[in-house]
mmCIF file of C-alpha atoms and ligand atoms in Angstrom:
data_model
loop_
_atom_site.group_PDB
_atom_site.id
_atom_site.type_symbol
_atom_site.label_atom_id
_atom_site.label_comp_id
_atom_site.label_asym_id
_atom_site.label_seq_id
_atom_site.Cartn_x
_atom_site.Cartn_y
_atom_site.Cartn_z
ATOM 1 C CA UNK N 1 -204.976 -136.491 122.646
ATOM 2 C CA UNK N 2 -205.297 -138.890 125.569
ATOM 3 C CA UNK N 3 -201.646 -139.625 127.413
ATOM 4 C CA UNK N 4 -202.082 -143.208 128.634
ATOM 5 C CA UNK N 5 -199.246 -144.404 131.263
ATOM 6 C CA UNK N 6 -198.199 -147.362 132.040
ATOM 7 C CA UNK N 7 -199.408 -148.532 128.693
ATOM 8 C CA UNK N 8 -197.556 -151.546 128.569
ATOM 9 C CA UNK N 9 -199.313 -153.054 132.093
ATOM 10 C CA UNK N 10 -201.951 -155.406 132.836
ATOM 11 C CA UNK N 11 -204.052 -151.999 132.717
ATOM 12 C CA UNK N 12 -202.825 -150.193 130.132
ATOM 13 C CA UNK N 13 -202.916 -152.771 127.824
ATOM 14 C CA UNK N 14 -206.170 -152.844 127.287
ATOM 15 C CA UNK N 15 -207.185 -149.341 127.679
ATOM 16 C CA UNK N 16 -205.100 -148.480 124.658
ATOM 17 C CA UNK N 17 -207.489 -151.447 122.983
ATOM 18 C CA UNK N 18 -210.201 -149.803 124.108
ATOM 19 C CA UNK N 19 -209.613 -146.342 123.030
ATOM 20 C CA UNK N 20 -208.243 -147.303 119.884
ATOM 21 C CA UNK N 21 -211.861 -148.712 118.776
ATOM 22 C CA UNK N 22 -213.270 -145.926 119.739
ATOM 23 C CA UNK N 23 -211.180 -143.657 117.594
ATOM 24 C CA UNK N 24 -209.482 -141.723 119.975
ATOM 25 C CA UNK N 25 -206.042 -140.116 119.543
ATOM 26 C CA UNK N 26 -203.711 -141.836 121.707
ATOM 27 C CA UNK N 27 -200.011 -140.975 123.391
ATOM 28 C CA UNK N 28 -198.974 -144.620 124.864
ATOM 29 C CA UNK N 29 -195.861 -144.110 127.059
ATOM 30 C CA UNK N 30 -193.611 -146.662 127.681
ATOM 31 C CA UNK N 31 -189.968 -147.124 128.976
ATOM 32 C CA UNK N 32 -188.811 -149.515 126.209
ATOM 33 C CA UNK N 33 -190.535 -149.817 122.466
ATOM 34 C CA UNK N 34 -190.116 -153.022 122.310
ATOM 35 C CA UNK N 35 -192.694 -153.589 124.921
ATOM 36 C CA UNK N 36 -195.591 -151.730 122.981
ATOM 37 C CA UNK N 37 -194.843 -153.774 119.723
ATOM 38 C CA UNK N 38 -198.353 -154.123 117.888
ATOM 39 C CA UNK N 39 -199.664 -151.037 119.976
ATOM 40 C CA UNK N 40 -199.002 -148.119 117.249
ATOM 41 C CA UNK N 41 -201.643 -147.293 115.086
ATOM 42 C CA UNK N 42 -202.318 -144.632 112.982
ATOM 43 C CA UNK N 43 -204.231 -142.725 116.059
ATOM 44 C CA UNK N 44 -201.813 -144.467 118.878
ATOM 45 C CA UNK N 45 -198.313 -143.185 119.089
ATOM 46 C CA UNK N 46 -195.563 -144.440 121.039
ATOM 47 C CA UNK N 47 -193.917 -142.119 123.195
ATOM 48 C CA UNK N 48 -190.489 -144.440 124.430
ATOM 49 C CA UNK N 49 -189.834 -142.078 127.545
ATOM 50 C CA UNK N 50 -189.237 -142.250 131.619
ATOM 51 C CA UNK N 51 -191.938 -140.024 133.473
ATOM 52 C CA UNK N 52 -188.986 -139.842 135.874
ATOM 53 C CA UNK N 53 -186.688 -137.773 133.530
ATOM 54 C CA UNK N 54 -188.896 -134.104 134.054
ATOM 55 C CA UNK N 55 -187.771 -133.176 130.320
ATOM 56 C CA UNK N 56 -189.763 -136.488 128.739
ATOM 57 C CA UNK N 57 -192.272 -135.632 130.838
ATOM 58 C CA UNK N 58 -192.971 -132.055 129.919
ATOM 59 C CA UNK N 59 -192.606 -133.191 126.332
ATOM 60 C CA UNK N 60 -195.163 -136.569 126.675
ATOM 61 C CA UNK N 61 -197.652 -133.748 127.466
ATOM 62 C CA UNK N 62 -197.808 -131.706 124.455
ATOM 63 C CA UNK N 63 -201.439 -131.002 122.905
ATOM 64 C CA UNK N 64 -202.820 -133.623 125.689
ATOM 65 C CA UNK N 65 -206.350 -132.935 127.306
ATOM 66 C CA UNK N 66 -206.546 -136.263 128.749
ATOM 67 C CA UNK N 67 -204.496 -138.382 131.018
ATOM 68 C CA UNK N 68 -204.746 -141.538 132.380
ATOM 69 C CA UNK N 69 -201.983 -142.511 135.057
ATOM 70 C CA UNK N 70 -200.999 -144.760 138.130
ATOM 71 C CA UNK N 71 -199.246 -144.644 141.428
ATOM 72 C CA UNK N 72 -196.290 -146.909 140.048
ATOM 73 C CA UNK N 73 -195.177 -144.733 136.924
ATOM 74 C CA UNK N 74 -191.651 -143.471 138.742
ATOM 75 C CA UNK N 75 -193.241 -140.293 140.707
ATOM 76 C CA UNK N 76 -197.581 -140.005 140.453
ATOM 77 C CA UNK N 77 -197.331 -136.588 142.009
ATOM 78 C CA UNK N 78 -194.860 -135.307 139.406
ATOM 79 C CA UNK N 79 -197.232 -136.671 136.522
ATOM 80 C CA UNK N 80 -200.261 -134.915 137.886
ATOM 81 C CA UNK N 81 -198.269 -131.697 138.698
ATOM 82 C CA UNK N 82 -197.191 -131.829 134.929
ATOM 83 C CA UNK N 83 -200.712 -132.472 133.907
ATOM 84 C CA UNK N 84 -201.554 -129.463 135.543
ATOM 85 C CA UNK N 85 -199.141 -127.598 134.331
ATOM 86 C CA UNK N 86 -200.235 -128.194 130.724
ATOM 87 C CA UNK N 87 -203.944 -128.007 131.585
ATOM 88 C CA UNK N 88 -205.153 -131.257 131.126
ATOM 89 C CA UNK N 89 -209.265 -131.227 131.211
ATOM 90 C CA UNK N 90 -209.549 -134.711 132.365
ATOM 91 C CA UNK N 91 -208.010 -137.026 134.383
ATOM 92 C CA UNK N 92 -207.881 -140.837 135.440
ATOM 93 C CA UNK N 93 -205.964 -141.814 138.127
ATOM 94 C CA UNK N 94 -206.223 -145.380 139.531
ATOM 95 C CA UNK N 95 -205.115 -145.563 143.162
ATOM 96 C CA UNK N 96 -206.063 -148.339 145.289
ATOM 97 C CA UNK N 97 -208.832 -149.193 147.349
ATOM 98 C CA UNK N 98 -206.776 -149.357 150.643
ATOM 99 C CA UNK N 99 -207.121 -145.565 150.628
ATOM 100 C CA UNK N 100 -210.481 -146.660 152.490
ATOM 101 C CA UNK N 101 -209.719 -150.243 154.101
ATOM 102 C CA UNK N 102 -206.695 -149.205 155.081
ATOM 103 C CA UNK N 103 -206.140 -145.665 155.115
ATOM 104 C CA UNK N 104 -203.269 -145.759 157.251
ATOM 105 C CA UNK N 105 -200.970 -148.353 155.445
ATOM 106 C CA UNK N 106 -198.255 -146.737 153.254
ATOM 107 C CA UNK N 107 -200.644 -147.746 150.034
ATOM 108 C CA UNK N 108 -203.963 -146.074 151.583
ATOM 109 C CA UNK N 109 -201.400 -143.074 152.033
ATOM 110 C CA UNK N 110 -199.851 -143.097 148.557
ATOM 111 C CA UNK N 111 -203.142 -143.412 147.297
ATOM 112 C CA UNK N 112 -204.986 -140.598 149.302
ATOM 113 C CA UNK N 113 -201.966 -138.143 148.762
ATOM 114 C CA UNK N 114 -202.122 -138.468 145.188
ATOM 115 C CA UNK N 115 -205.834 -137.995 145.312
ATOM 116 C CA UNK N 116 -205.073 -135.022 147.226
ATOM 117 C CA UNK N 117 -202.495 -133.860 144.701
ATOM 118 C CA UNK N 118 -205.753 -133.727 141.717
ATOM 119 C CA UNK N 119 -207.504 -132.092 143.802
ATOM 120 C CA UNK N 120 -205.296 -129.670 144.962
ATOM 121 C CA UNK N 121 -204.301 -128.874 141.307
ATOM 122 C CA UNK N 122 -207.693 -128.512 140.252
ATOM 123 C CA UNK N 123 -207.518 -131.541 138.076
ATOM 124 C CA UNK N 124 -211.389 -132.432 137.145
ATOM 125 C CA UNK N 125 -211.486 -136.266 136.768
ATOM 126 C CA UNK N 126 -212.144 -139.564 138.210
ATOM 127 C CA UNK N 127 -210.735 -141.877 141.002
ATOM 128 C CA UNK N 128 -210.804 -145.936 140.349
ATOM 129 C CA UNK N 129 -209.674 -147.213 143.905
ATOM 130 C CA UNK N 130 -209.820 -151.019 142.776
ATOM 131 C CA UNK N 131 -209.072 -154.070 145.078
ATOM 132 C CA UNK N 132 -206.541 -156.839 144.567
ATOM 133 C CA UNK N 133 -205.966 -157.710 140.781
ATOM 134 C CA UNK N 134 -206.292 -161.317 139.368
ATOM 135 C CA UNK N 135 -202.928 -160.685 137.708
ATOM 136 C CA UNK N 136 -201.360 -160.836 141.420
ATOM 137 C CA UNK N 137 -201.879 -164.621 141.131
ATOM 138 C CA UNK N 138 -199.354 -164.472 138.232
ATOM 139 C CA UNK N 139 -196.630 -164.665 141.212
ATOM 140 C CA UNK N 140 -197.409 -168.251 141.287
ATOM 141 C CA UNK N 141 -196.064 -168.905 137.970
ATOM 142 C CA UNK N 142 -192.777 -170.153 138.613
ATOM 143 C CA UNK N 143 -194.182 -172.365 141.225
ATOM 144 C CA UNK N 144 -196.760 -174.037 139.198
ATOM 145 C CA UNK N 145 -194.441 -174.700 136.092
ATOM 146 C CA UNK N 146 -192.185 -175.970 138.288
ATOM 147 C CA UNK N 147 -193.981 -178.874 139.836
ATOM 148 C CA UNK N 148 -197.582 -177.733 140.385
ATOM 149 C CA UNK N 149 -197.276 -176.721 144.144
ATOM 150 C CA UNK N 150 -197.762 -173.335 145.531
ATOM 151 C CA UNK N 151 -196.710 -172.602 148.890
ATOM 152 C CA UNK N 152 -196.829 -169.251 150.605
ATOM 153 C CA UNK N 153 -196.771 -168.555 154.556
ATOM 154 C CA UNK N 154 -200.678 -168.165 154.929
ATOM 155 C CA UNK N 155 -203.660 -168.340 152.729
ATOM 156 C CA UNK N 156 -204.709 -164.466 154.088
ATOM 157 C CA UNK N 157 -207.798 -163.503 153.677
ATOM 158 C CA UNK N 158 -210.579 -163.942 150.962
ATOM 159 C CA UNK N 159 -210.452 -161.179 148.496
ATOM 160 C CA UNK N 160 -213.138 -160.441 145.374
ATOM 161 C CA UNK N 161 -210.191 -160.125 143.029
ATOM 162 C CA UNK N 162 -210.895 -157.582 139.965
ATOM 163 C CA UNK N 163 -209.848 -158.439 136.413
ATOM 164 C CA UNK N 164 -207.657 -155.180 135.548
ATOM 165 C CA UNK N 165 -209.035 -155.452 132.112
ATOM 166 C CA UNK N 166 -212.418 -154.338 133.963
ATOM 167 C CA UNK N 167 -210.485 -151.512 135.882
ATOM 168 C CA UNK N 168 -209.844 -150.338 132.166
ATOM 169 C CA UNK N 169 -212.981 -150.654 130.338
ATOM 170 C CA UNK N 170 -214.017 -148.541 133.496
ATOM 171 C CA UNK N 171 -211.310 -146.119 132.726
ATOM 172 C CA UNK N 172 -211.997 -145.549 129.055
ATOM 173 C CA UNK N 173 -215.953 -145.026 130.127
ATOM 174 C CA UNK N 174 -214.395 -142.227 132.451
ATOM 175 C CA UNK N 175 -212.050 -141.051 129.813
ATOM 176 C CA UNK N 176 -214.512 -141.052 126.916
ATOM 177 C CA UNK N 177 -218.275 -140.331 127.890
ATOM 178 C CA UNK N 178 -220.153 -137.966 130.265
ATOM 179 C CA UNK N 179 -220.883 -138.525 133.809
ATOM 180 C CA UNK N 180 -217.967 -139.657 135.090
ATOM 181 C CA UNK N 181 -216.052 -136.475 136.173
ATOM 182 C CA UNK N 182 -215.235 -136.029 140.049
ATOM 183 C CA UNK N 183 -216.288 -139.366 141.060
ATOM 184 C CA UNK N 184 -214.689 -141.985 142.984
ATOM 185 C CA UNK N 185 -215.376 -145.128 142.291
ATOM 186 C CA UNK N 186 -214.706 -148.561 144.126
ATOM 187 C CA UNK N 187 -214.165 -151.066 142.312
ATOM 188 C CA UNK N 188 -214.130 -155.309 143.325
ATOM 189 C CA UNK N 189 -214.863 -158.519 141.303
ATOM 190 C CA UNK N 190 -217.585 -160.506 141.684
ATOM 191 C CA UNK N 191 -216.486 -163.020 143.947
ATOM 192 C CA UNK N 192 -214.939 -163.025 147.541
ATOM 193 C CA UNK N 193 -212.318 -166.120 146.508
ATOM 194 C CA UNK N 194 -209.362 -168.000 148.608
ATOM 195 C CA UNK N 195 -206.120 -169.194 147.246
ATOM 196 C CA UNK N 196 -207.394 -172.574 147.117
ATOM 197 C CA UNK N 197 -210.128 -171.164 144.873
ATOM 198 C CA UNK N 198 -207.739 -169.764 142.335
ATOM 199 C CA UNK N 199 -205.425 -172.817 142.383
ATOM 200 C CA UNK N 200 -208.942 -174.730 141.643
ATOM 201 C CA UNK N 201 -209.591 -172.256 138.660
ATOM 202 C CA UNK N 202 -205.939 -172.871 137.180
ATOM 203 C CA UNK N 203 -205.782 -176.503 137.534
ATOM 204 C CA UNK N 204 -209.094 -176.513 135.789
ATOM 205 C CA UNK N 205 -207.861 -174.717 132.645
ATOM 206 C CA UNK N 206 -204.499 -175.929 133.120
ATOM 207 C CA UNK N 207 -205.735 -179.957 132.913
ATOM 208 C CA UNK N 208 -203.694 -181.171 135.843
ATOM 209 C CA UNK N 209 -203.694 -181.009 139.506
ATOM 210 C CA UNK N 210 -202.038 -177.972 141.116
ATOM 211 C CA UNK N 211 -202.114 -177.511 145.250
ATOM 212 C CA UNK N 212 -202.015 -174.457 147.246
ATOM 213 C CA UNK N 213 -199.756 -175.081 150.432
ATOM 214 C CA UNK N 214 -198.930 -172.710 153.936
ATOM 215 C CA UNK N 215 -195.920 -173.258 155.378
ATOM 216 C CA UNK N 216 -195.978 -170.765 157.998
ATOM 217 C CA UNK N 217 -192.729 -169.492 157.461
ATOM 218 C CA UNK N 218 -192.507 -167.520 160.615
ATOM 219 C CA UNK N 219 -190.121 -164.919 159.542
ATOM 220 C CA UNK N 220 -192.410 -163.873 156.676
ATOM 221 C CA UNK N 221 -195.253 -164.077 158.689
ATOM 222 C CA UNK N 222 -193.979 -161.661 160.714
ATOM 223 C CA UNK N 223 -193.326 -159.090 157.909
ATOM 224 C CA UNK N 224 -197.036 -159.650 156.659
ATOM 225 C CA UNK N 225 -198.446 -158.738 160.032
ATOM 226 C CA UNK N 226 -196.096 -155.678 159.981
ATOM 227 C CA UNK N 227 -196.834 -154.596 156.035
ATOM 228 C CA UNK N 228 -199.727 -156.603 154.803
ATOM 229 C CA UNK N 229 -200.091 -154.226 151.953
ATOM 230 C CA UNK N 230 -196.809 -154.136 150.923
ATOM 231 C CA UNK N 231 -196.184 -157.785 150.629
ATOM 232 C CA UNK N 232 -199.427 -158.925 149.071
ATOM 233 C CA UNK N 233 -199.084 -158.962 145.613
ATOM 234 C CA UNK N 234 -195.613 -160.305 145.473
ATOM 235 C CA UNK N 235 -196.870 -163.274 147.082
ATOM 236 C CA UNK N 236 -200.439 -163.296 145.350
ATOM 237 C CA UNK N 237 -202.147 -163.845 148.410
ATOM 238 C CA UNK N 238 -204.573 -160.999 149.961
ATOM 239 C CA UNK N 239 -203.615 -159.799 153.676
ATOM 240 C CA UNK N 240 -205.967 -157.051 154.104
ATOM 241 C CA UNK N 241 -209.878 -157.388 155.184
ATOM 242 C CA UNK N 242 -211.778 -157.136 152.172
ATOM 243 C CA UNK N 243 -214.918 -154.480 151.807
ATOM 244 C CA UNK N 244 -216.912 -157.181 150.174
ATOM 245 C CA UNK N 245 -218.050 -157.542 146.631
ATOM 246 C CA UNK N 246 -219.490 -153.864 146.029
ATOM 247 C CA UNK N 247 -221.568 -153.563 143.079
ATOM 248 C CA UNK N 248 -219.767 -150.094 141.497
ATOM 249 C CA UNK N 249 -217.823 -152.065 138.266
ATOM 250 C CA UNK N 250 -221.760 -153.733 137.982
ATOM 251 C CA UNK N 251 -223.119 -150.109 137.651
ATOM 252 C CA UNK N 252 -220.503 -148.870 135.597
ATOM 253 C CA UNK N 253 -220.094 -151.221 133.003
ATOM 254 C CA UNK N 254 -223.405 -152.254 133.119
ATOM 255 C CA UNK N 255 -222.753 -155.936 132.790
ATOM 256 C CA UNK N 256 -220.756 -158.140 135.692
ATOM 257 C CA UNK N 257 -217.502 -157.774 136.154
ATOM 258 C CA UNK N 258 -215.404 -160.859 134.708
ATOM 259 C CA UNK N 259 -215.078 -163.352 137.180
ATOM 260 C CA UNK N 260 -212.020 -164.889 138.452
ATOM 261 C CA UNK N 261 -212.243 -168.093 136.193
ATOM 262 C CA UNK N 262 -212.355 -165.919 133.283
ATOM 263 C CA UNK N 263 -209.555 -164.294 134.165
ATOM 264 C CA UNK N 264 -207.316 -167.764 134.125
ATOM 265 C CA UNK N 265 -208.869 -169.039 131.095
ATOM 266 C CA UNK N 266 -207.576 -165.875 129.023
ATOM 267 C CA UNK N 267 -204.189 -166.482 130.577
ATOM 268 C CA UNK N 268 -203.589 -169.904 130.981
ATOM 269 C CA UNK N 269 -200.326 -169.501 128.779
ATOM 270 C CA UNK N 270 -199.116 -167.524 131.188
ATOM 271 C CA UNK N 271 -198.914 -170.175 133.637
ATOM 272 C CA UNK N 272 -197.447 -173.048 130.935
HETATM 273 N N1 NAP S 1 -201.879 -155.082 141.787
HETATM 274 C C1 NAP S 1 -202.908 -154.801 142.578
HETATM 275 O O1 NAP S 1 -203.457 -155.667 143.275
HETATM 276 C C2 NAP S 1 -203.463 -153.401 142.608
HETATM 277 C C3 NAP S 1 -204.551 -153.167 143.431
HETATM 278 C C4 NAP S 1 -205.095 -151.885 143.480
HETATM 279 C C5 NAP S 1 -204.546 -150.877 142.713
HETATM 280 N N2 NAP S 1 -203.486 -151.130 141.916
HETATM 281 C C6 NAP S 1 -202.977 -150.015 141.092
HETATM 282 O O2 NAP S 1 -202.577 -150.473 139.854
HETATM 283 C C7 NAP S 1 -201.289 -149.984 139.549
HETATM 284 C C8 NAP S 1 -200.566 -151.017 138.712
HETATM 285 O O3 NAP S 1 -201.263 -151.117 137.481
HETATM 286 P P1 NAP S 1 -200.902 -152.223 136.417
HETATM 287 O O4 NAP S 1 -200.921 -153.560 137.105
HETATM 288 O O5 NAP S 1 -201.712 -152.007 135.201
HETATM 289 O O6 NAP S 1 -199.417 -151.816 136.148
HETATM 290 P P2 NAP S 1 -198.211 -152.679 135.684
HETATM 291 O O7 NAP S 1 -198.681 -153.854 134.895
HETATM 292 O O8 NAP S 1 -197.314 -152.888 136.853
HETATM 293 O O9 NAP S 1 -197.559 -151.670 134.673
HETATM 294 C C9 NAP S 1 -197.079 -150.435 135.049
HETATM 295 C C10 NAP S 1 -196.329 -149.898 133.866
HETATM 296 O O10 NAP S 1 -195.774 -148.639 134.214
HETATM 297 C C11 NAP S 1 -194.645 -148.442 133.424
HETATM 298 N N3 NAP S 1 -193.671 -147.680 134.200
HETATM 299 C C12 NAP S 1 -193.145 -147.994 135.411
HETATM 300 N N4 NAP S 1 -192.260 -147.049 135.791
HETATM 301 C C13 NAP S 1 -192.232 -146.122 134.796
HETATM 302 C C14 NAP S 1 -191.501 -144.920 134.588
HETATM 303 N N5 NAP S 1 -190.612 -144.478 135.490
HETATM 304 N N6 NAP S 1 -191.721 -144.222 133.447
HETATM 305 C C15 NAP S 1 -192.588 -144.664 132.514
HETATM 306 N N7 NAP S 1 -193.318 -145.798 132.661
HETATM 307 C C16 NAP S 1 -193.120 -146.521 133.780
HETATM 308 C C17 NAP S 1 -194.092 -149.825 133.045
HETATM 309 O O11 NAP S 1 -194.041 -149.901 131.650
HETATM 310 P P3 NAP S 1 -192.650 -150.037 130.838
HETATM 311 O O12 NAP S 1 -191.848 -151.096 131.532
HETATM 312 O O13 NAP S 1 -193.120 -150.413 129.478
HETATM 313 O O14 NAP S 1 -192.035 -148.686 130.912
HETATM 314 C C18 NAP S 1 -195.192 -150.799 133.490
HETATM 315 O O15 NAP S 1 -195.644 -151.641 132.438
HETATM 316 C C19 NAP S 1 -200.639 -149.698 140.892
HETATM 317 O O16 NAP S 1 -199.721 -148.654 140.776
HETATM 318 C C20 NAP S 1 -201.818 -149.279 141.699
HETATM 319 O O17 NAP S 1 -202.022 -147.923 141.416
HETATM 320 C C21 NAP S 1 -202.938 -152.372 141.843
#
């Protein structure tokens, strides 16, 4: 039985996909059923639970050997200590890639403590460290429904923003075949892009002219300088110094990872 967290999320989502075609007994945890309608099969069950409350989370592990899990599912560290508890054999935890750009930021040390945490508890596994997610663009939304114009306080940096549909095909590779166990990997897209080159990609798929705008706001500003990896994703814009494309999801998956434009074709409702 593989316990999949935050099965419901732009990750999770499709790793339940995933290891459903390949047969796999699944545990897909979620705080509210309604959100994993369509996800039960007859080798996925829903577990309707918070990993917060420790009794649901003792329970969610019964007869589990695998577990996939994320910073952001109430406490990490509790969910690996439980894992170890019950002896899980294998382990995926996605962290974030900050835990080597930025190492000091409160993400970088989120993400190396809870490294530190499988490691300490003897948990054999893998790492995914991945870089900014194309979903982060879905903060522009509201904006572009509304009238087509996106305006944040600076364009930051350019990022190669990775698909998290590629972060889980990578994760059911490291959850179902050989090879995988005690690496870290590092995972980008394939493109270093700018705002302006997203806004491109969604007016293209959209059919009608959307604009990406600055406006400086200097009180914001100041709070990006301060936390740039705290405030990034709320805004959809990257702060932090990218590492480049790297070509790890490449190896892995053994075909490209999807590119940016792919990612706003496959969700252009999202933006209607
Ligand atoms: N966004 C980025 O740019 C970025 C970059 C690098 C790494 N990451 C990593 O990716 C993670 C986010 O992954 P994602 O985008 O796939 O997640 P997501 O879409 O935000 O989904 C996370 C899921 O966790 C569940 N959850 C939250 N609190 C919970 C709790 N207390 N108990 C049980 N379930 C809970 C929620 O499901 P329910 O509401 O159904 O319970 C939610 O759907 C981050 O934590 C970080 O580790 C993100």
């Amino acid at each position: 039985m593989i316990l999949v967290t935050g099965a419901t999320g732009n990750m999770g989502r499709h790793l339940v996909r995933h290891l459903r075609e390949a047969g796999a007994a699944v545990r897909a945890v979620t705080r509210d059923a309604r959100k994993a309608e369509g996800m039960a099969s007859e080798r996925v069950e829903i577990a309707a639970g918070d990993l917060t409350d420790p009794e649901f989370l003792e329970r969610a592990f019964i007869g589990v050997r695998s577990l996939f899990t994320l910073l952001e599912v109430g406490d990490a560290t509790a969910v690996l200590e439980a894992a170890g508890r019950a002896g899980v054999a294998r382990v995926v935890l996605v962290t974030s890639l900050l835990a080597q750009t930025l190492p000091e930021g409160f993400v970088g040390q989120l993400s190396l403590g809870c490294e530190k945490v499988m490691r300490d508890r003897g948990l054999a596994g893998t790492v995914l460290r991945p870089w900014e997610f194309t979903t982060n663009t879905l903060a522009w939304a509201d904006e572009i429904r509304a009238g087509g114009v996106v305006r944040k306080p600076s364009a930051g940096l350019p990022s190669p923003a990775i698909d998290p549909a590629d972060v889980a095909a990578i994760a059911a590779k490291a959850l179902l075949e050989d090879g995988h166990i005690g690496r870290t990997y590092a995972l980008t897209g394939p493109a270093e892009l700018v705002p302006q080159d997203k806004i491109r990609a969604l007016s293209a798929v959209l059919g009608r002219e959307l604009r990406f705008e600055e406006n400086g706001d200097a009180e914001k500003l100041e709070q990006i300088r301060r936390t740039p990896d705290q405030v990034s994703e709320g805004f959809g814009v990257c702060f932090m110094a990218s590492p480049g494309v790297l070509p790890t999801a490449l190896e892995v998956l053994g075909r490209p990872p999807r590119t940016y434009q792919e990612w706003a074709a496959d969700n252009a409702g999202r933006f209607r």
